[in-house]
Each structure stands twice: as structure tokens, then as C-alpha cells.
PDB file of C-alpha atoms in Angstrom:
ATOM      1  CA  SER A   1     -96.870 -38.258  83.943  1.00 93.00           C
ATOM      2  CA  ILE A   2     -98.013 -39.544  80.555  1.00 94.00           C
ATOM      3  CA  GLY A   3     -95.093 -40.123  78.181  1.00 94.00           C
ATOM      4  CA  ASP A   4     -94.667 -38.927  74.602  1.00 93.00           C
ATOM      5  CA  TYR A   5     -96.820 -40.676  71.959  1.00 89.00           C
ATOM      6  CA  ALA A   6     -98.506 -42.786  74.682  1.00 90.00           C
ATOM      7  CA  PHE A   7    -101.803 -43.220  72.841  1.00 87.00           C
ATOM      8  CA  GLU A   8    -100.804 -42.225  69.311  1.00 80.00           C
ATOM      9  CA  GLY A   9    -102.342 -44.421  66.625  1.00 78.00           C
ATOM     10  CA  THR A  10    -104.824 -46.173  68.924  1.00 83.00           C
ATOM     11  CA  GLN A  11    -108.599 -46.393  68.380  1.00 84.00           C
ATOM     12  CA  ILE A  12    -109.635 -44.906  71.722  1.00 85.00           C
ATOM     13  CA  LYS A  13    -112.657 -42.604  71.501  1.00 84.00           C
ATOM     14  CA  SER A  14    -112.830 -41.271  75.072  1.00 86.00           C
ATOM     15  CA  ILE A  15    -110.158 -40.876  77.772  1.00 87.00           C
ATOM     16  CA  HIS A  16    -110.332 -39.854  81.435  1.00 89.00           C
ATOM     17  CA  ILE A  17    -107.035 -38.521  82.835  1.00 90.00           C
ATOM     18  CA  PRO A  18    -106.696 -38.824  86.646  1.00 93.00           C
ATOM     19  CA  ASP A  19    -105.974 -35.672  88.663  1.00 93.00           C
ATOM     20  CA  SER A  20    -102.671 -37.173  89.846  1.00 96.00           C
ATOM     21  CA  VAL A  21    -101.144 -36.566  86.377  1.00 96.00           C
ATOM     22  CA  LYS A  22     -98.890 -33.479  86.392  1.00 97.00           C
ATOM     23  CA  LYS A  23     -97.260 -33.737  82.966  1.00 97.00           C
ATOM     24  CA  ILE A  24     -98.648 -34.737  79.578  1.00 96.00           C
ATOM     25  CA  GLY A  25     -95.986 -35.456  76.971  1.00 95.00           C
ATOM     26  CA  SER A  26     -95.810 -34.658  73.274  1.00 94.00           C
ATOM     27  CA  GLN A  27     -98.370 -35.993  70.757  1.00 91.00           C
ATOM     28  CA  VAL A  28    -100.006 -38.117  73.453  1.00 89.00           C
ATOM     29  CA  PHE A  29    -103.522 -37.832  72.068  1.00 83.00           C
ATOM     30  CA  ASN A  30    -102.795 -37.674  68.355  1.00 75.00           C
ATOM     31  CA  ILE A  31    -105.634 -40.129  67.740  1.00 73.00           C
ATOM     32  CA  ASP A  32    -107.855 -39.875  64.686  1.00 69.00           C
ATOM     33  CA  VAL A  33    -110.999 -41.191  66.407  1.00 74.00           C
ATOM     34  CA  LEU A  34    -110.622 -39.581  69.859  1.00 78.00           C
ATOM     35  CA  LYS A  35    -113.710 -37.484  70.668  1.00 79.00           C
ATOM     36  CA  THR A  36    -113.597 -36.448  74.333  1.00 81.00           C
ATOM     37  CA  VAL A  37    -110.965 -35.982  77.030  1.00 85.00           C
ATOM     38  CA  ASN A  38    -110.704 -34.138  80.350  1.00 86.00           C
ATOM     39  CA  MET A  39    -108.065 -31.857  81.844  1.00 89.00           C
ATOM     40  CA  PRO A  40    -106.537 -33.092  85.150  1.00 91.00           C
ATOM     41  CA  SER A  41    -106.801 -30.528  87.946  1.00 93.00           C
ATOM     42  CA  ASN A  42    -103.119 -30.634  88.975  1.00 95.00           C
ATOM     43  CA  ILE A  43    -101.476 -30.502  85.543  1.00 96.00           C
ATOM     44  CA  GLU A  44     -98.223 -28.487  85.361  1.00 97.00           C
ATOM     45  CA  GLU A  45     -96.997 -29.048  81.804  1.00 98.00           C
ATOM     46  CA  ILE A  46     -98.681 -29.905  78.489  1.00 97.00           C
ATOM     47  CA  GLY A  47     -96.309 -31.109  75.769  1.00 96.00           C
ATOM     48  CA  ASN A  48     -96.047 -30.260  72.078  1.00 96.00           C
ATOM     49  CA  TYR A  49     -99.195 -31.183  70.135  1.00 92.00           C
ATOM     50  CA  ALA A  50    -100.436 -33.127  73.170  1.00 91.00           C
ATOM     51  CA  PHE A  51    -104.074 -32.607  72.174  1.00 87.00           C
ATOM     52  CA  GLY A  52    -103.551 -30.742  68.925  1.00 81.00           C
ATOM     53  CA  TYR A  53    -103.197 -31.798  65.330  1.00 70.00           C
ATOM     54  CA  THR A  54     -99.555 -32.308  64.427  1.00 47.00           C
ATOM     55  CA  TYR A  55     -99.524 -31.051  60.837  1.00 45.00           C
ATOM     56  CA  ASP A  56    -100.457 -27.590  59.560  1.00 43.00           C
ATOM     57  CA  GLY A  57    -103.042 -26.624  62.157  1.00 43.00           C
ATOM     58  CA  TYR A  58    -105.907 -26.500  59.676  1.00 44.00           C
ATOM     59  CA  ASN A  59    -106.725 -30.190  59.391  1.00 47.00           C
ATOM     60  CA  ASP A  60    -109.888 -31.605  60.878  1.00 56.00           C
ATOM     61  CA  ASN A  61    -109.291 -32.405  64.545  1.00 56.00           C
ATOM     62  CA  THR A  62    -112.335 -34.203  65.999  1.00 61.00           C
ATOM     63  CA  LEU A  63    -111.260 -33.783  69.623  1.00 70.00           C
ATOM     64  CA  SER A  64    -113.342 -31.674  72.002  1.00 68.00           C
ATOM     65  CA  PHE A  65    -113.404 -31.030  75.754  1.00 75.00           C
ATOM     66  CA  LYS A  66    -116.314 -30.933  78.137  1.00 66.00           C
ATOM     67  CA  ASN A  67    -116.169 -27.893  80.446  1.00 71.00           C
ATOM     68  CA  PHE A  68    -112.700 -26.920  79.228  1.00 84.00           C
ATOM     69  CA  TYR A  69    -110.522 -25.142  81.771  1.00 88.00           C
ATOM     70  CA  LEU A  70    -106.841 -24.754  82.630  1.00 94.00           C
ATOM     71  CA  PRO A  71    -105.955 -25.119  86.344  1.00 95.00           C
ATOM     72  CA  ASN A  72    -103.800 -22.661  88.277  1.00 96.00           C
ATOM     73  CA  THR A  73    -101.054 -25.275  88.611  1.00 97.00           C
ATOM     74  CA  LEU A  74    -100.229 -25.068  84.881  1.00 97.00           C
ATOM     75  CA  ARG A  75     -96.837 -23.541  84.005  1.00 98.00           C
ATOM     76  CA  LYS A  76     -96.089 -24.502  80.402  1.00 98.00           C
ATOM     77  CA  ILE A  77     -98.152 -25.137  77.249  1.00 98.00           C
ATOM     78  CA  GLY A  78     -96.148 -26.634  74.379  1.00 97.00           C
ATOM     79  CA  ASP A  79     -96.157 -25.923  70.656  1.00 96.00           C
ATOM     80  CA  GLY A  80     -99.458 -26.776  68.988  1.00 94.00           C
ATOM     81  CA  ALA A  81    -100.798 -28.202  72.249  1.00 94.00           C
ATOM     82  CA  PHE A  82    -104.442 -27.579  71.312  1.00 92.00           C
ATOM     83  CA  SER A  83    -104.168 -26.644  67.626  1.00 91.00           C
ATOM     84  CA  SER A  84    -107.425 -27.233  65.735  1.00 86.00           C
ATOM     85  CA  THR A  85    -109.098 -28.685  68.836  1.00 85.00           C
ATOM     86  CA  LYS A  86    -112.750 -27.652  68.937  1.00 82.00           C
ATOM     87  CA  LEU A  87    -112.679 -25.624  72.156  1.00 85.00           C
ATOM     88  CA  ASN A  88    -115.349 -23.121  71.033  1.00 84.00           C
ATOM     89  CA  CYS A  89    -115.308 -21.228  74.327  1.00 88.00           C
ATOM     90  CA  GLU A  90    -113.718 -18.280  76.117  1.00 92.00           C
ATOM     91  CA  LEU A  91    -110.140 -19.080  77.120  1.00 94.00           C
ATOM     92  CA  ARG A  92    -109.140 -18.281  80.683  1.00 94.00           C
ATOM     93  CA  LEU A  93    -105.387 -18.538  81.203  1.00 97.00           C
ATOM     94  CA  PRO A  94    -104.257 -18.890  84.850  1.00 96.00           C
ATOM     95  CA  GLU A  95    -101.589 -16.530  86.192  1.00 97.00           C
ATOM     96  CA  SER A  96     -99.330 -19.521  86.846  1.00 98.00           C
ATOM     97  CA  ILE A  97     -98.529 -19.893  83.116  1.00 98.00           C
ATOM     98  CA  GLU A  98     -94.969 -18.898  82.206  1.00 97.00           C
ATOM     99  CA  GLU A  99     -94.721 -20.094  78.588  1.00 97.00           C
ATOM    100  CA  ILE A 100     -97.137 -20.729  75.706  1.00 98.00           C
ATOM    101  CA  GLY A 101     -95.718 -22.382  72.591  1.00 98.00           C
ATOM    102  CA  GLU A 102     -96.250 -21.433  68.961  1.00 97.00           C
ATOM    103  CA  ARG A 103     -99.572 -22.527  67.406  1.00 96.00           C
ATOM    104  CA  ALA A 104    -100.712 -23.597  70.884  1.00 97.00           C
ATOM    105  CA  PHE A 105    -104.300 -22.388  70.367  1.00 96.00           C
ATOM    106  CA  MET A 106    -104.333 -21.964  66.608  1.00 95.00           C
ATOM    107  CA  ASN A 107    -107.702 -22.432  64.928  1.00 92.00           C
ATOM    108  CA  CYS A 108    -109.580 -23.507  68.087  1.00 90.00           C
ATOM    109  CA  GLY A 109    -112.750 -21.448  67.679  1.00 89.00           C
ATOM    110  CA  LEU A 110    -111.997 -19.412  70.810  1.00 93.00           C
ATOM    111  CA  THR A 111    -114.489 -16.639  71.602  1.00 93.00           C
ATOM    112  CA  GLY A 112    -114.969 -13.759  74.061  1.00 94.00           C
ATOM    113  CA  SER A 113    -112.058 -11.813  75.526  1.00 95.00           C
ATOM    114  CA  LEU A 114    -108.468 -12.875  76.139  1.00 96.00           C
ATOM    115  CA  THR A 115    -106.163 -11.866  78.997  1.00 96.00           C
ATOM    116  CA  LEU A 116    -102.523 -12.922  78.909  1.00 97.00           C
ATOM    117  CA  PRO A 117    -100.871 -13.804  82.265  1.00 97.00           C
ATOM    118  CA  ASN A 118     -98.293 -11.390  83.669  1.00 97.00           C
ATOM    119  CA  LYS A 119     -95.439 -13.907  83.361  1.00 97.00           C
ATOM    120  CA  ILE A 120     -95.801 -14.098  79.575  1.00 97.00           C
ATOM    121  CA  LYS A 121     -93.047 -12.046  77.922  1.00 97.00           C
ATOM    122  CA  GLU A 122     -93.192 -13.484  74.399  1.00 98.00           C
ATOM    123  CA  ILE A 123     -96.229 -14.332  72.303  1.00 98.00           C
ATOM    124  CA  LYS A 124     -94.965 -16.854  69.824  1.00 98.00           C
ATOM    125  CA  ARG A 125     -95.689 -17.511  66.158  1.00 98.00           C
ATOM    126  CA  SER A 126     -99.376 -18.176  65.353  1.00 98.00           C
ATOM    127  CA  THR A 127    -100.209 -18.871  69.016  1.00 98.00           C
ATOM    128  CA  PHE A 128    -103.779 -17.549  68.726  1.00 98.00           C
ATOM    129  CA  GLN A 129    -104.152 -17.359  64.948  1.00 97.00           C
ATOM    130  CA  GLY A 130    -107.492 -18.071  63.298  1.00 96.00           C
ATOM    131  CA  ASN A 131    -109.869 -17.795  66.251  1.00 95.00           C
ATOM    132  CA  ASN A 132    -113.185 -15.966  66.766  1.00 94.00           C
ATOM    133  CA  PHE A 133    -112.526 -13.642  69.702  1.00 95.00           C
ATOM    134  CA  THR A 134    -115.305 -11.076  70.119  1.00 93.00           C
ATOM    135  CA  GLY A 135    -114.063  -9.095  73.137  1.00 93.00           C
ATOM    136  CA  ASN A 136    -110.921  -7.311  74.289  1.00 93.00           C
ATOM    137  CA  LEU A 137    -107.322  -8.466  74.157  1.00 96.00           C
ATOM    138  CA  ILE A 138    -105.356  -7.621  77.309  1.00 95.00           C
ATOM    139  CA  LEU A 139    -101.636  -8.209  76.982  1.00 97.00           C
ATOM    140  CA  SER A 140     -99.225  -8.827  79.835  1.00 96.00           C
ATOM    141  CA  PRO A 141     -97.514  -5.587  80.915  1.00 96.00           C
ATOM    142  CA  ASN A 142     -94.268  -7.544  80.623  1.00 97.00           C
ATOM    143  CA  THR A 143     -94.674  -8.391  76.916  1.00 98.00           C
ATOM    144  CA  ILE A 144     -91.529  -7.630  74.925  1.00 98.00           C
ATOM    145  CA  ASP A 145     -92.114  -9.573  71.693  1.00 98.00           C
ATOM    146  CA  ILE A 146     -95.176 -10.457  69.598  1.00 98.00           C
ATOM    147  CA  ASP A 147     -94.119 -12.951  66.955  1.00 98.00           C
ATOM    148  CA  ALA A 148     -95.381 -13.501  63.399  1.00 98.00           C
ATOM    149  CA  SER A 149     -99.123 -14.156  62.959  1.00 98.00           C
ATOM    150  CA  ALA A 150     -99.610 -14.315  66.738  1.00 98.00           C
ATOM    151  CA  PHE A 151    -103.184 -12.972  66.521  1.00 98.00           C
ATOM    152  CA  CYS A 152    -103.710 -13.025  62.757  1.00 97.00           C
ATOM    153  CA  GLN A 153    -107.378 -13.299  61.703  1.00 96.00           C
ATOM    154  CA  SER A 154    -108.590 -13.703  65.279  1.00 96.00           C
ATOM    155  CA  GLY A 155    -111.362 -11.105  65.558  1.00 94.00           C
ATOM    156  CA  PHE A 156    -111.407  -9.052  68.802  1.00 95.00           C
ATOM    157  CA  SER A 157    -113.120  -5.718  69.429  1.00 91.00           C
ATOM    158  CA  GLY A 158    -112.442  -2.581  71.442  1.00 86.00           C
ATOM    159  CA  GLU A 159    -109.082  -0.882  71.808  1.00 88.00           C
ATOM    160  CA  LEU A 160    -105.719  -2.611  71.687  1.00 93.00           C
ATOM    161  CA  ILE A 161    -103.318  -1.423  74.382  1.00 92.00           C
ATOM    162  CA  LEU A 162     -99.698  -2.283  73.675  1.00 96.00           C
ATOM    163  CA  PRO A 163     -97.508  -2.151  76.812  1.00 96.00           C
ATOM    164  CA  GLU A 164     -94.511   0.109  77.186  1.00 96.00           C
ATOM    165  CA  GLY A 165     -91.501  -2.176  76.990  1.00 97.00           C
ATOM    166  CA  LEU A 166     -92.724  -3.950  73.857  1.00 98.00           C
ATOM    167  CA  VAL A 167     -89.783  -4.152  71.452  1.00 98.00           C
ATOM    168  CA  SER A 168     -90.971  -5.974  68.323  1.00 98.00           C
ATOM    169  CA  ILE A 169     -94.143  -6.920  66.440  1.00 98.00           C
ATOM    170  CA  GLY A 170     -93.801  -9.715  63.891  1.00 97.00           C
ATOM    171  CA  SER A 171     -95.164 -10.035  60.371  1.00 97.00           C
ATOM    172  CA  HIS A 172     -98.957 -10.464  60.083  1.00 97.00           C
ATOM    173  CA  ALA A 173     -99.191 -10.283  63.906  1.00 98.00           C
ATOM    174  CA  PHE A 174    -102.547  -8.473  63.957  1.00 97.00           C
ATOM    175  CA  GLU A 175    -103.560  -8.768  60.301  1.00 96.00           C
ATOM    176  CA  ASN A 176    -107.331  -8.767  59.735  1.00 95.00           C
ATOM    177  CA  CYS A 177    -108.154  -8.211  63.417  1.00 95.00           C
ATOM    178  CA  LYS A 178    -111.220  -6.105  64.245  1.00 93.00           C
ATOM    179  CA  PHE A 179    -109.995  -3.766  66.968  1.00 92.00           C
ATOM    180  CA  THR A 180    -111.628  -0.327  66.988  1.00 87.00           C
ATOM    181  CA  GLY A 181    -110.530   3.134  68.066  1.00 86.00           C
ATOM    182  CA  PRO A 182    -106.993   4.517  68.014  1.00 90.00           C
ATOM    183  CA  LEU A 183    -103.742   2.583  68.118  1.00 93.00           C
ATOM    184  CA  ILE A 184    -100.971   3.898  70.366  1.00 93.00           C
ATOM    185  CA  LEU A 185     -97.565   2.394  69.670  1.00 96.00           C
ATOM    186  CA  PRO A 186     -95.196   2.385  72.683  1.00 96.00           C
ATOM    187  CA  GLU A 187     -91.958   4.358  72.443  1.00 96.00           C
ATOM    188  CA  SER A 188     -90.014   1.179  73.230  1.00 97.00           C
ATOM    189  CA  LEU A 189     -90.815  -0.328  69.804  1.00 97.00           C
ATOM    190  CA  VAL A 190     -87.871  -0.737  67.430  1.00 96.00           C
ATOM    191  CA  LEU A 191     -89.306  -3.200  64.908  1.00 96.00           C
ATOM    192  CA  ILE A 192     -92.656  -3.582  63.139  1.00 96.00           C
ATOM    193  CA  GLU A 193     -92.510  -6.320  60.526  1.00 96.00           C
ATOM    194  CA  GLU A 194     -94.322  -6.517  57.179  1.00 95.00           C
ATOM    195  CA  TYR A 195     -98.148  -6.721  57.138  1.00 94.00           C
ATOM    196  CA  ALA A 196     -98.222  -6.446  60.956  1.00 96.00           C
ATOM    197  CA  PHE A 197    -101.433  -4.375  61.036  1.00 94.00           C
ATOM    198  CA  GLN A 198    -102.712  -4.899  57.500  1.00 92.00           C
ATOM    199  CA  SER A 199    -106.499  -4.703  57.046  1.00 91.00           C
ATOM    200  CA  THR A 200    -107.261  -3.741  60.647  1.00 92.00           C
ATOM    201  CA  GLU A 201    -110.109  -1.461  61.775  1.00 89.00           C
ATOM    202  CA  PHE A 202    -108.166   1.134  63.794  1.00 89.00           C
ATOM    203  CA  THR A 203    -109.171   4.772  63.260  1.00 87.00           C
ATOM    204  CA  GLY A 204    -107.803   8.212  64.092  1.00 87.00           C
ATOM    205  CA  SER A 205    -104.184   9.281  63.970  1.00 89.00           C
ATOM    206  CA  LEU A 206    -101.179   7.008  64.318  1.00 91.00           C
ATOM    207  CA  THR A 207     -97.726   8.132  65.460  1.00 93.00           C
ATOM    208  CA  ILE A 208     -94.747   5.938  64.646  1.00 93.00           C
ATOM    209  CA  PRO A 209     -92.214   5.729  67.526  1.00 95.00           C
ATOM    210  CA  LYS A 210     -88.739   7.233  67.143  1.00 95.00           C
ATOM    211  CA  GLY A 211     -87.080   3.840  67.457  1.00 95.00           C
ATOM    212  CA  ILE A 212     -88.480   2.740  64.070  1.00 95.00           C
ATOM    213  CA  SER A 213     -86.109   3.345  61.147  1.00 94.00           C
ATOM    214  CA  THR A 214     -87.888   1.295  58.462  1.00 91.00           C
ATOM    215  CA  LEU A 215     -91.586   0.814  57.763  1.00 88.00           C
ATOM    216  CA  LYS A 216     -91.684  -2.734  56.465  1.00 91.00           C
ATOM    217  CA  ILE A 217     -93.759  -3.846  53.462  1.00 90.00           C
ATOM    218  CA  ASP A 218     -97.446  -2.943  53.903  1.00 89.00           C
ATOM    219  CA  ALA A 219     -97.224  -2.888  57.704  1.00 91.00           C
ATOM    220  CA  PHE A 220    -100.236  -0.549  57.808  1.00 89.00           C
ATOM    221  CA  SER A 221    -101.805  -1.093  54.388  1.00 85.00           C
ATOM    222  CA  SER A 222    -105.607  -1.197  54.017  1.00 85.00           C
ATOM    223  CA  THR A 223    -106.170   0.437  57.404  1.00 86.00           C
ATOM    224  CA  LYS A 224    -108.530   3.299  58.348  1.00 85.00           C
ATOM    225  CA  PHE A 225    -106.121   5.761  59.940  1.00 86.00           C
ATOM    226  CA  SER A 226    -106.798   9.386  59.033  1.00 84.00           C
ATOM    227  CA  THR A 227    -103.105  10.320  59.360  1.00 86.00           C
ATOM    228  CA  ILE A 228     -99.851   8.505  60.053  1.00 86.00           C
ATOM    229  CA  THR A 229     -97.091  10.660  61.543  1.00 88.00           C
ATOM    230  CA  LEU A 230     -93.523   9.595  60.870  1.00 88.00           C
ATOM    231  CA  PRO A 231     -90.537  10.641  63.015  1.00 90.00           C
ATOM    232  CA  SER A 232     -87.365  11.874  61.348  1.00 90.00           C
ATOM    233  CA  THR A 233     -85.732   8.558  62.255  1.00 91.00           C
ATOM    234  CA  VAL A 234     -87.686   6.734  59.521  1.00 90.00           C
ATOM    235  CA  ARG A 235     -85.307   6.314  56.579  1.00 89.00           C
ATOM    236  CA  GLU A 236     -87.204   3.851  54.409  1.00 87.00           C
ATOM    237  CA  ILE A 237     -90.821   3.047  53.566  1.00 84.00           C
ATOM    238  CA  GLN A 238     -91.316  -0.323  51.894  1.00 83.00           C
ATOM    239  CA  GLY A 239     -94.405  -1.262  49.927  1.00 76.00           C
ATOM    240  CA  HIS A 240     -97.522   0.883  49.542  1.00 68.00           C
ATOM    241  CA  MET A 241     -98.585   3.659  51.907  1.00 62.00           C
ATOM    242  CA  SER A 242    -100.901   6.330  50.552  1.00 51.00           C
ATOM    243  CA  SER A 243     -99.455   9.851  50.726  1.00 45.00           C
ATOM    244  CA  ASP A 244    -102.970  11.124  51.479  1.00 51.00           C
ATOM    245  CA  TYR A 245    -102.531  10.300  55.155  1.00 57.00           C
ATOM    246  CA  LEU A 246     -98.765  10.387  55.664  1.00 56.00           C
ATOM    247  CA  ARG A 247     -96.975  13.282  57.261  1.00 57.00           C
ATOM    248  CA  THR A 248     -93.489  13.683  58.738  1.00 51.00           C
ATOM    249  CA  VAL A 249     -92.340  15.565  61.813  1.00 43.00           C
TER     250      VAL A 249
END
């Protein structure tokens, strides 16, 4: 393994990691001048901010990978592991992954489609925020929680299918995403936080599940739904929702 902070503050510009390395610690490659690095083929765990920028995720990270891939031995990706790294490619996550930390792939220039492995139950805060996905998002059927800003401002196209069993969607989770077509919310949902779907491109009718008692501030503001149907369980509507497309059953 490579220990925490192993190369932090050095002037190394290129590093080759041998395939024998199975664990990369936290902030290992937090190096201002590092340009290129490889991914070992037997890696099992990548620590917090191992390759990513350690501050707010929007700073200029000069690091890039050649032929970036994640091997099927990988189980855990830490917080901010690749944040602001210039990946600029389609991300293929192996089915071996059990946990992906918050901000892990924030602001990486990811493109194409994204499929989440079946073992992923929670999508953490800002994990994929600020990318350039152009294809579909396929969530794990075992997803129970999508945290705040998980996919905020990340593009996408096509329909979004939310799995039955999903319990909560955090604030700004899908804000400014470009999904098209209808949105079907699973009956298992009990919480949709503020601004969760603000400024999205969904069309058609939307039915709010019976488990929702409060529509949080602007959860569906600036959307293109023709009607939004509320169950009798909804007791409070916070923020702005136009009465032109609201109806209650």
C-alpha cells in the first residue's frame, strides 16, 4: 500500500504505480505539479482525495490519467478521490465497488453514460456534481438514498428511472440536469428535499407518492411538467409552485 500524504508537497511530475499496490491512502498525490499517473490493476481501495484536489473541488487540478480505467478488484473510492481531476472520458464503474465517497468524481469532465454498480445503496453528497454526461444515468436497483447535489449540473439525456425502494432525494440532487421525458417517482419515497429537481427538462405529468407529506422549497420549480398531481397526504407546499399545473387527488 501507499500511505497517507506519501507524496504530498513534492515536485514530482509523473508517477508510475506498480500493479502490486492494493491500497492508496489519503491525499497521496496532492502535488501541485503532478501531471500524469496510472491506475494499478489490482487496486482495492482509493483513499480520500488520493488524486483529487483537497479544497472546494473547483480549484485547478493539473492531474490527468492516460487510458483511465477502474479495475474489477476495486471496492472503495474515498471522499474527493478524483475531484477536479481532468478525466474527460466515460466512467465505467466495476461491479466490485461497494462504496463511493462524497465529491469523489466532482467536476471531472466526465462524459457519456453512467451506470452505478448494484452494491451501491447510497449516492453521497456531490459525488458526480458538475460533469458533462451526455447519455443515460442507470442507478443501482438497490439505491435507497441520493444525497444533496449528487448529480447537480451534470448533464445527462434520456429518461431517469428511479428504483422502487428509494427513500430520499437530497437538496439540489438533480438540479439543472437535462433528462427528457416523464419522471416516475417510486412509491417508496418519503422525502424530496428543496430544489431537488429544479430547472430540469422533464415533461408530461408528475405524480407525487403518498409517502410525501411536505413539498420542500422549490423542489420542482422551473420544470416543464404539464401537471403535478398531489396525494391527500401532502400537508404543506413550501416555496413557489404554479397553480396552473397543480392538482390534488
